[in-house]
Phi, psi and omega in degrees: 000320178297329179296322181288325183283310187265332182091151182301322185294315180292322178302317180298319179295319179296316179299320179295320179297320179296317179300317179297322179296320177299317180296319180298315179297320179297318179296319179297319179297315179297323178298316179299316180299314181297314181297324178296322177294328182281317187253003179098164184266010178074191177280101180068002172071032178285154181301320181296318179291322177299319181296317179297318180294322178297317180297317179297317181299311181293326179295317178296318179299319180296321179295317178299317179297320179297319179296319179296320179296322179295318179293315181293323182282332180218083185299322181297321180296321178296320180294323180297332180285345183260107182290350180268001183271114176292326183296325183273346185290135177269108185299337181296341180296330182253352177271079182258116179280151176286180178300143180299148180293154179296137180293136179271158181293116182294342181273351180266126181303142181287145178219143177285343181162184180303140180294129178244130184244345187235038184296321181300319179291316178300316184291318180299319178296317181297318181296323178291324181280346182230068183294344178286353177237069182289150179278353171236123183283337172196166182306126179082357181239103180288156172285125187239138174243112176275128184240130176212179181174179179207179183297146176292345178261158176300159178298158182273004174229159191290343183243359183301318181295330177296320180284330172295323177296317177299320183294317181287326175299318178300316181292320178300319179300311182297316182294321178297318182294324188256010176067038180251136175281157184224142178229122178250125185251134175238009184251136173270103188288334180218115184298333180289337185253048179282170176072226182307327193269356184299335182291333186296307178299324180295313181300315180299315181297320181289322177299316183285333183273342183232074179297341179287344180278125179275315178236133168261128181250105176276139177215127180297155182290340181263018176248144181229148172282129177240001170232098183283349183269325189298126175254131182299143180281079188299325180299331180297335186253020185296336180250012183247147178253341181219126179237122179225154172285126181176186184224130182303314184295325180289328181275305189276327182268314185265343186053044181277130187293345175251026178288344175213172179225132181258019177278345178205110182209161179248135180229121181284143182281085183221166173303324178305317181294318178297320179296320179294318178299322179295328179284323181286322191303322184300343177275351191271331184304132184292158181103214187298322182298313181293323179294316179293321177296324177298321178296319178298314182294321178295323181288325188265337186254145183291131172064013180283128176292170179274109172198171185298162184299139175235160186293328181292312178298320179297321179296315178300315182297315181296315181293320183289326183266344180229044184300322183298330183275323189244333193302323186289347178252008180252129177248113177267107188268129173219011177283340174214173186266083167295330168224127178234123182291123187300327186298337181252002185245315194296323181289350182259006183302315180299321178295321177297317180298322183288324189252340186226195179210162179298152177124347181275318180078351184254209183298338179285330178195090191294137177297311184233135170246118188249122184269064179298131176089347180284325178049062187296346181259357185261182177280324183224147175238183179269356182226170177303131180299316181299316180298316181299311184292323176298316182288328176293322175299317180296317180295318179298311181295326178300316177284322183293330178301327180288333175280314183297329182297337177298333184249011174086024180230165174203156176292146180298327173202170180293344180261359188255141173279339184282152181239164178221160179285142177259336182213161180280150178291154179220154179285342178263068187298323183287347178274347181281125179247134177285149188297329186264357178070029184264347188293316178223066185295321180292322180298315180295322180296322180294319179297317180297318182295318183289331179284000000 
């Protein structure tokens, strides 16, 4: 009868639907059995408890999936939720500056501090009263304090502090080898003298606080020692109070603003040095004074671009216009690289290694490689960031190889952080001598002197 009412085709469709329904119910039953096996049978396995457990299980799974999707879709948001993540932490949260300093009277000339007129007498008296702190550590070798530093805040790029660490490690190595004391500064002593000029208040304070120091050696944070063997010719400077890399004709005749470099210089602890700092300082206060001084320097010095006053241009200007007062105590050194421009040196390191050896300090093996314009701690530099950092790595490794050789190691290449052994270990460790004589230089000098 159903065949006459519905027809054979519809009957077949209904039968197929019933069969599918049976299969669906069977699958659902098997699913329940499997899930019960996975999550347990509940309390005594009653249907009501099974249903509650199933709902809880699916709800938890949905929550986990949502959390994963949130992390995957917005990784930064996930990191912000994790208080243990250094990568997500905003360092500005703990860099809280104190109240701004009181504004100084713009009509009052700037001064680094109280005027001192008898420093040489004060210092001489102190040295006589404190013979345990001589200003010369041995005949012909003055007591030297190398001074460098960087901003009190972290670098403005993610790897700048890493390269500052390499730079200070490099300086510590050189100073340890050559018996030089080192001072690293992270404090801005005078807010008005920020930027180029921050070194002036620091240098003055250190000269006055350390009368035992004969020479203060300033070195920028972006400069590295690349000849660990070279010892400065101290006798050459016995009559000089200021030693800078430069050329007399470029400074005194041409008034060229790059006739000298103030990224690495020696300053003798004398009244003369305090007087020179007092003459330079009035151009340094930030704001209108520095801007106006910059205009003067651009107008008076050869090829100087238009920008605010900097200590190097000011030094050239003072020496060129007041040579009679300062010139006879200034030594402009160019026989070796007290400052060496990285752009003409770093690509030649392999050639230097092939043809020469450390100890020259000049174009054959530069004492200092200075990365002028790279600004490794800033947001922007004057050169490609990749080029600067690659070349800084090469310069660091070039100098570091001379340190590592003392212990039988060397970098695999100038571009590599990895090191390799240079010699086999021996049971007679004290008989092993490093090739460059850097392991115990003072000890060897004493033996030579006594013989």
